[in-house]
Short mmCIF file of N, CA and C and ligand atoms in Angstrom, two decimals:
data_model
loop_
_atom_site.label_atom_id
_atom_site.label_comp_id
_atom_site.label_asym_id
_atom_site.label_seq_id
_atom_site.Cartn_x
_atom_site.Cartn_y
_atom_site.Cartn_z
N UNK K 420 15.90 37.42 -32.90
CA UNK K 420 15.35 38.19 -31.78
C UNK K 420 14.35 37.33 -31.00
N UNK K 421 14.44 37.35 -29.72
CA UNK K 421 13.63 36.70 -28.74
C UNK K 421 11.70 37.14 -29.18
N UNK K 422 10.96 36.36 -29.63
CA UNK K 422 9.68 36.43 -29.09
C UNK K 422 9.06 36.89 -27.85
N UNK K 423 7.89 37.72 -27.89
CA UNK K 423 7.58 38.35 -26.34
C UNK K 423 6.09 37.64 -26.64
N UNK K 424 5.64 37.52 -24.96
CA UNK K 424 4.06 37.54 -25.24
C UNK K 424 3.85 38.31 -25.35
N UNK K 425 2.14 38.83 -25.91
CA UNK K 425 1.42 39.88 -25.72
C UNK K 425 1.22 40.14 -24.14
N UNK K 426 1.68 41.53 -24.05
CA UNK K 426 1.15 42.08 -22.42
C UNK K 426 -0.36 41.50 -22.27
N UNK K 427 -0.61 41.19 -20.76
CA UNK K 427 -2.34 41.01 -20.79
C UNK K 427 -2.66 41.79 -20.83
N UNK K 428 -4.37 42.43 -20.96
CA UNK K 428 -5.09 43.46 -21.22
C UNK K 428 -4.81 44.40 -19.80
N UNK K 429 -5.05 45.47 -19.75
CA UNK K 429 -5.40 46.32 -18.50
C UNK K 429 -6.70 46.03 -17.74
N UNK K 430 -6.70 45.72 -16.60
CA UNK K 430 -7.91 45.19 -15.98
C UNK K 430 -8.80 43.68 -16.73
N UNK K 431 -7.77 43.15 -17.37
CA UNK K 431 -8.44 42.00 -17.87
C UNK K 431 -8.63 41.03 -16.40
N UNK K 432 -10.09 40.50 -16.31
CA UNK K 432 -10.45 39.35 -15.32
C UNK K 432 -10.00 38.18 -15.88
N UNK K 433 -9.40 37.77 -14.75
CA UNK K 433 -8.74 36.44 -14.76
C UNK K 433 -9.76 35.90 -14.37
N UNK K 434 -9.94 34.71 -14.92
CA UNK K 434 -10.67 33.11 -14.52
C UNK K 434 -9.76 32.10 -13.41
N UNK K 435 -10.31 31.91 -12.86
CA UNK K 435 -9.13 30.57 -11.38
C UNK K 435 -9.51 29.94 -12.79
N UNK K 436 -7.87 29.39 -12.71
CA UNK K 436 -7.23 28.34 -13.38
C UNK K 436 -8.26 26.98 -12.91
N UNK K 437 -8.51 26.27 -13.86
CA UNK K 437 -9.10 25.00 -13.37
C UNK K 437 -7.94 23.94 -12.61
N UNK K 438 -7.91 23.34 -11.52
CA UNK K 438 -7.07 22.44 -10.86
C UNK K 438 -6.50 21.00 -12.38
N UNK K 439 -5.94 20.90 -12.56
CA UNK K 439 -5.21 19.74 -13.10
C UNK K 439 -4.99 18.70 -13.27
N UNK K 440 -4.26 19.07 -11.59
CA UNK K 440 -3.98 17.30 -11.29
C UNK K 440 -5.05 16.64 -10.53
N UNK K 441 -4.87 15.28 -10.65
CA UNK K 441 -5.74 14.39 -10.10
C UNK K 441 -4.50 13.85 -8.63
N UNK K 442 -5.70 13.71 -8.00
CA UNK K 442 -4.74 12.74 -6.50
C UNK K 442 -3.93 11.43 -7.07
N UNK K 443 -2.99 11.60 -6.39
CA UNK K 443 -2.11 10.35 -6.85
C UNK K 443 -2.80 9.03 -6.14
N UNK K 444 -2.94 8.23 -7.33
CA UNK K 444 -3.67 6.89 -6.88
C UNK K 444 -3.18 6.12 -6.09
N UNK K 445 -4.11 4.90 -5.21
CA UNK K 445 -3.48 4.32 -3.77
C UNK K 445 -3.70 3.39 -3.99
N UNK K 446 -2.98 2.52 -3.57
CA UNK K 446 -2.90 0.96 -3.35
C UNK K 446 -2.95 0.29 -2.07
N UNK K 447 -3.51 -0.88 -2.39
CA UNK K 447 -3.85 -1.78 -1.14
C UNK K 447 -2.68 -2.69 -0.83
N UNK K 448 -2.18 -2.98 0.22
CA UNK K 448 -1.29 -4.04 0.41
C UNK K 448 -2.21 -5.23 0.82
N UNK K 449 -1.94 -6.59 0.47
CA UNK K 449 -2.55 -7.55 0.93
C UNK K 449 -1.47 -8.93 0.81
N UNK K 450 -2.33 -9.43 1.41
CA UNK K 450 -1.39 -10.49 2.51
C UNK K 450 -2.25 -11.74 1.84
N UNK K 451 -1.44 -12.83 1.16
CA UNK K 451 -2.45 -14.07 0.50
C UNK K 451 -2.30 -15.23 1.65
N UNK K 452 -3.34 -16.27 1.69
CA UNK K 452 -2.75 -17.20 2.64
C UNK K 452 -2.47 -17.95 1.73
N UNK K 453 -1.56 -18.78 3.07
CA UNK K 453 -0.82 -20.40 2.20
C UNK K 453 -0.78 -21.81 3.39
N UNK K 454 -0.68 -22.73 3.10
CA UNK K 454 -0.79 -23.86 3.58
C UNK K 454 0.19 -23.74 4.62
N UNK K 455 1.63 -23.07 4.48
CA UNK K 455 2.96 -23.32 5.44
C UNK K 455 3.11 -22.01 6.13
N UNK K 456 3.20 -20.86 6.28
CA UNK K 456 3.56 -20.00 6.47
C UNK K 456 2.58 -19.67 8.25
N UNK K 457 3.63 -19.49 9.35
CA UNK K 457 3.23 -20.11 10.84
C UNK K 457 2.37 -18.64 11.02
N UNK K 458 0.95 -19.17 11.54
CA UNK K 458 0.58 -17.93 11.87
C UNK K 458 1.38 -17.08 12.92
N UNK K 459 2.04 -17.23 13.93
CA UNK K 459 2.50 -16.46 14.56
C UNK K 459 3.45 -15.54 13.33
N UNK K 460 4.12 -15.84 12.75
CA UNK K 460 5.19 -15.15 11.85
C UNK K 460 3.85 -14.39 11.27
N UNK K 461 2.91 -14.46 10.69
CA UNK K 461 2.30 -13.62 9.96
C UNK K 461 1.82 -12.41 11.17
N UNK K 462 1.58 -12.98 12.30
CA UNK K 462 1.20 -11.99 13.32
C UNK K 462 2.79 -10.70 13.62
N UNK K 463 3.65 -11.07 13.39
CA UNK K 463 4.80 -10.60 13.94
C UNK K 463 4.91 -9.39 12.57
N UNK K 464 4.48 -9.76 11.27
CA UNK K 464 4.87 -9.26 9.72
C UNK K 464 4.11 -7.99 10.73
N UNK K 465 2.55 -8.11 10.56
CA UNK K 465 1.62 -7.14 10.66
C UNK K 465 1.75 -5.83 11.54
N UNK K 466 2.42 -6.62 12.54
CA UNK K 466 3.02 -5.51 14.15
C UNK K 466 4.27 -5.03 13.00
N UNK K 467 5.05 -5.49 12.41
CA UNK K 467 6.43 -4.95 12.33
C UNK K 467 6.45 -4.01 10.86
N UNK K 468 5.77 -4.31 9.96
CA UNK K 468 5.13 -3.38 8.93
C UNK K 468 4.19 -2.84 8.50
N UNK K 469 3.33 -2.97 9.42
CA UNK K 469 1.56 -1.86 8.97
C UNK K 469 1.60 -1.40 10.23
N UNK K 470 2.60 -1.52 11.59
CA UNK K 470 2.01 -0.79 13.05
C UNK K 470 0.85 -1.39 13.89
N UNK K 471 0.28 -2.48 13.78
CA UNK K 471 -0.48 -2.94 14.23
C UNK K 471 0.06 -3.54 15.67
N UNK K 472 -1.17 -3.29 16.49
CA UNK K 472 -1.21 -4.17 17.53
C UNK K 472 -0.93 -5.33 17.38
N UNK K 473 -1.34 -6.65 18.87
CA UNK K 473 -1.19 -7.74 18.46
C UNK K 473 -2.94 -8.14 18.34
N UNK K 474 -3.43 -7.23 18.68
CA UNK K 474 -5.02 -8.13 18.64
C UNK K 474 -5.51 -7.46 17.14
N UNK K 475 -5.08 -6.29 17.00
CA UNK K 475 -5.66 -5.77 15.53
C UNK K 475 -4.78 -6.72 14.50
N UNK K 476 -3.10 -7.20 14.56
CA UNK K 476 -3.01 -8.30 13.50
C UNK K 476 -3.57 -9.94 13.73
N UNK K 477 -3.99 -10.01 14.73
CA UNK K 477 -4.55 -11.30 14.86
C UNK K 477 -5.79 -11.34 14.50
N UNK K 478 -6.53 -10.18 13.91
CA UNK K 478 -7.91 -10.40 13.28
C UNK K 478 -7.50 -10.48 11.91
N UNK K 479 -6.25 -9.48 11.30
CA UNK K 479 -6.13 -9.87 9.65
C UNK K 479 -5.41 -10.56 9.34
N UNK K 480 -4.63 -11.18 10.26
CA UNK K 480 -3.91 -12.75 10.30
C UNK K 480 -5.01 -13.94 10.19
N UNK K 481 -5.79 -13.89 10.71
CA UNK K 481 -7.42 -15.06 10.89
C UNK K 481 -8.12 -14.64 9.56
N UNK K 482 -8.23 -13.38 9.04
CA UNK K 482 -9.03 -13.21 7.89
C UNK K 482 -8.53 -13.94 6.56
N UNK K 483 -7.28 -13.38 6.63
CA UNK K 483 -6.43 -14.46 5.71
C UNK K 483 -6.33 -15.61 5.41
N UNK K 484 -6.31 -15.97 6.93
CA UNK K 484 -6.24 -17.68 6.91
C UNK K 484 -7.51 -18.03 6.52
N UNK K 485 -8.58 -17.42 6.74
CA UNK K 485 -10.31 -17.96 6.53
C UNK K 485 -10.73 -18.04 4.91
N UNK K 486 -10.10 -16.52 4.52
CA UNK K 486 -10.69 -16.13 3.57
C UNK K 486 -9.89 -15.99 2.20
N UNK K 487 -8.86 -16.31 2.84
CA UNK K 487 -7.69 -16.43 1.57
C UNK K 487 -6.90 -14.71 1.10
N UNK K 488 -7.50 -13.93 1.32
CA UNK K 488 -6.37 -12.64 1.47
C UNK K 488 -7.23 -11.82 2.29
N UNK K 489 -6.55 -10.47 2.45
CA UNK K 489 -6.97 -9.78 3.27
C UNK K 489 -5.62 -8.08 3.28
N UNK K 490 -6.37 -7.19 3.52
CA UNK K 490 -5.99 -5.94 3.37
C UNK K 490 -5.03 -5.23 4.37
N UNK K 491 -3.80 -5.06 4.73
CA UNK K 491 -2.82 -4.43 5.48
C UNK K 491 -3.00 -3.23 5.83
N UNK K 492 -3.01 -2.43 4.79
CA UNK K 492 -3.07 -1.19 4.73
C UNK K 492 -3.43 -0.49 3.12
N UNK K 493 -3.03 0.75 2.83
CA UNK K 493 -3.65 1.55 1.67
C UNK K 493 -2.73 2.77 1.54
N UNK K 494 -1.75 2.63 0.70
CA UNK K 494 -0.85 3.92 0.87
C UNK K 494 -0.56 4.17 -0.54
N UNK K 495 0.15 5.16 -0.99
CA UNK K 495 0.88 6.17 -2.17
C UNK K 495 1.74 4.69 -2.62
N UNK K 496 1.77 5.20 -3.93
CA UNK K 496 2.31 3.79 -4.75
C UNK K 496 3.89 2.99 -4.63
N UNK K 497 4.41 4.42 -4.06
CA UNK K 497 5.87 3.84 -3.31
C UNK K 497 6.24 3.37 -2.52
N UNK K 498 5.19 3.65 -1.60
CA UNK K 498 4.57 3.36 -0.25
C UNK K 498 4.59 1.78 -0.20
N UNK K 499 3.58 1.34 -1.10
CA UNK K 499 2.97 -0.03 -1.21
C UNK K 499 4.27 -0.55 -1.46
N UNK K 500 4.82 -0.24 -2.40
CA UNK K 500 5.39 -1.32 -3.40
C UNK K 500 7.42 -1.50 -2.38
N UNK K 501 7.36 -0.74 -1.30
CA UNK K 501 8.60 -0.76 -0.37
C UNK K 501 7.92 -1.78 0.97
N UNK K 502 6.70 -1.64 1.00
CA UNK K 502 6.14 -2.88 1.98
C UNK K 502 6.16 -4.13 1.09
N UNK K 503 5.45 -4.17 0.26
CA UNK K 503 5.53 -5.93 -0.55
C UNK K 503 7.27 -6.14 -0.89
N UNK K 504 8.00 -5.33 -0.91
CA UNK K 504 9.15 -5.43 -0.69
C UNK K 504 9.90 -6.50 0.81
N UNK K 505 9.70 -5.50 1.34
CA UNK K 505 10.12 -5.26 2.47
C UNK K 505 9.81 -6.82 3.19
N UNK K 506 8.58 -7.08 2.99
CA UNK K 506 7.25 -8.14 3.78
C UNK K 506 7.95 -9.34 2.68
N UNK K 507 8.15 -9.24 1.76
CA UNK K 507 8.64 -10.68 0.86
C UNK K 507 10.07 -10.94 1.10
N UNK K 508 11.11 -9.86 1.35
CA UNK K 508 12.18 -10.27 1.71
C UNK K 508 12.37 -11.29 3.36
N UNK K 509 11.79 -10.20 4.00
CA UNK K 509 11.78 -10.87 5.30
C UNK K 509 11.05 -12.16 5.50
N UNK K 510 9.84 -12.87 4.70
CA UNK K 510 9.29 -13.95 4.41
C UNK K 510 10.56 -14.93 4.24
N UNK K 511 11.51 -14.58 2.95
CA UNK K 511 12.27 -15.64 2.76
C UNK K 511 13.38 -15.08 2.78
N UNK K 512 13.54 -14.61 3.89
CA UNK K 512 14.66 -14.70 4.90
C UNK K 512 14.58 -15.21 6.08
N UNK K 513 13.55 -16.17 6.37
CA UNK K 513 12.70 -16.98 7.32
C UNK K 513 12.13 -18.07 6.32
N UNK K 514 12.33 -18.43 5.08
CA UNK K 514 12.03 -19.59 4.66
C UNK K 514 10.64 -19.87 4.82
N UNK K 515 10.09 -18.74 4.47
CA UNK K 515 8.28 -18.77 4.48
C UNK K 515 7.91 -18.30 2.97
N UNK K 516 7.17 -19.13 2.50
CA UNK K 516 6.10 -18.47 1.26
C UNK K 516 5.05 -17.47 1.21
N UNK K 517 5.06 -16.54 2.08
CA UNK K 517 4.41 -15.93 2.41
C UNK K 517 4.20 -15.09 1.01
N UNK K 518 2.81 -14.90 0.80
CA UNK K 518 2.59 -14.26 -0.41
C UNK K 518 1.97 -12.34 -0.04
N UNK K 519 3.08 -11.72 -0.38
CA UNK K 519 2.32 -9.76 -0.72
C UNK K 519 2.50 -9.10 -1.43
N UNK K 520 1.02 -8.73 -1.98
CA UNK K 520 0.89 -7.95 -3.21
C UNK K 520 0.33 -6.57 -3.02
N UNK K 521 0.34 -5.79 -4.28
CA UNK K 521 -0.51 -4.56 -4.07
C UNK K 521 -1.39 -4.45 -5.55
N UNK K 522 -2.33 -3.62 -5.27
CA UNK K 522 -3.67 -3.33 -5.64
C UNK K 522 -3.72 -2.46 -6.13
N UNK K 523 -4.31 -1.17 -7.16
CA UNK K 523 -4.50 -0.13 -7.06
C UNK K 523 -6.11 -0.11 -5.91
N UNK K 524 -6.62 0.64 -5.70
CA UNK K 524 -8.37 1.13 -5.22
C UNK K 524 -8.75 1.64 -6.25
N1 LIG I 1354 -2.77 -20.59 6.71
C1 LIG I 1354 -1.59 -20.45 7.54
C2 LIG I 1354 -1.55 -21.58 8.56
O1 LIG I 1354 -2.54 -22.26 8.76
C3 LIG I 1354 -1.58 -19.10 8.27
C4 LIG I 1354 -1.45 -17.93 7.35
C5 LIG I 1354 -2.24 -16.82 7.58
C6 LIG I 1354 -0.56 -17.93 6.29
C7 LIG I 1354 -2.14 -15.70 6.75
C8 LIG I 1354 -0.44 -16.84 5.45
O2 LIG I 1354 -1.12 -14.62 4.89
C9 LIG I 1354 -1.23 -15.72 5.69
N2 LIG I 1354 -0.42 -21.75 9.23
#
């Protein structure tokens, strides 16, 4: 025979359920520099996979080059990981070493 719960009480107060889940964690895309890889091509990545202008990727195209990496964007973990995709195929499918990774925050 099937098990039943106990009915709840009559007028029993409910408590709000405490929330659960936590926000799904985000990651950084970032862009490494390298000795070969033409800045214009890195300017073209930035417009064609994070949406950037050409003057907003020509500041994290220069940061890169200065500072040795630098931050694309910040998205959901599938998110990230279909851009470092996406950004490494097209690298060397152009015969560039272009290095992209992701981060958690
Ligand atoms: N350092 C490269 C050069 O001087 C330019 C470059 C910038 C390469 C950013 C990669 O992620 C990069 N041609």
């Amino acid at each position: 025979m099937a098990t039943q719960k106990p009915a709840r009480e009559a007028n029993a107060v409910l408590e709000p359920q405490r929330a659960k889940v936590k926000p799904p964690p985000l990651y950084q895309v970032l862009l490494l520099n390298d000795d070969f890889t033409p800045m214009d091509f890195v300017v073209v990545v930035l417009q064609q996979f994070f949406g950037m202008n050409r003057e907003q990727a020509t500041v994290v195209m220069l940061k890169v080059h200065r500072e040795g990496k630098g931050v694309c964007g910040i998205f959901p973990r599938d998110v990230a990981a279909t851009k470092v995709e996406q950004v490494g195929a097209f690298a060397r499918q152009n015969q560039h070493p272009l290095a992209c990774v992701m981060e958690e925050t």
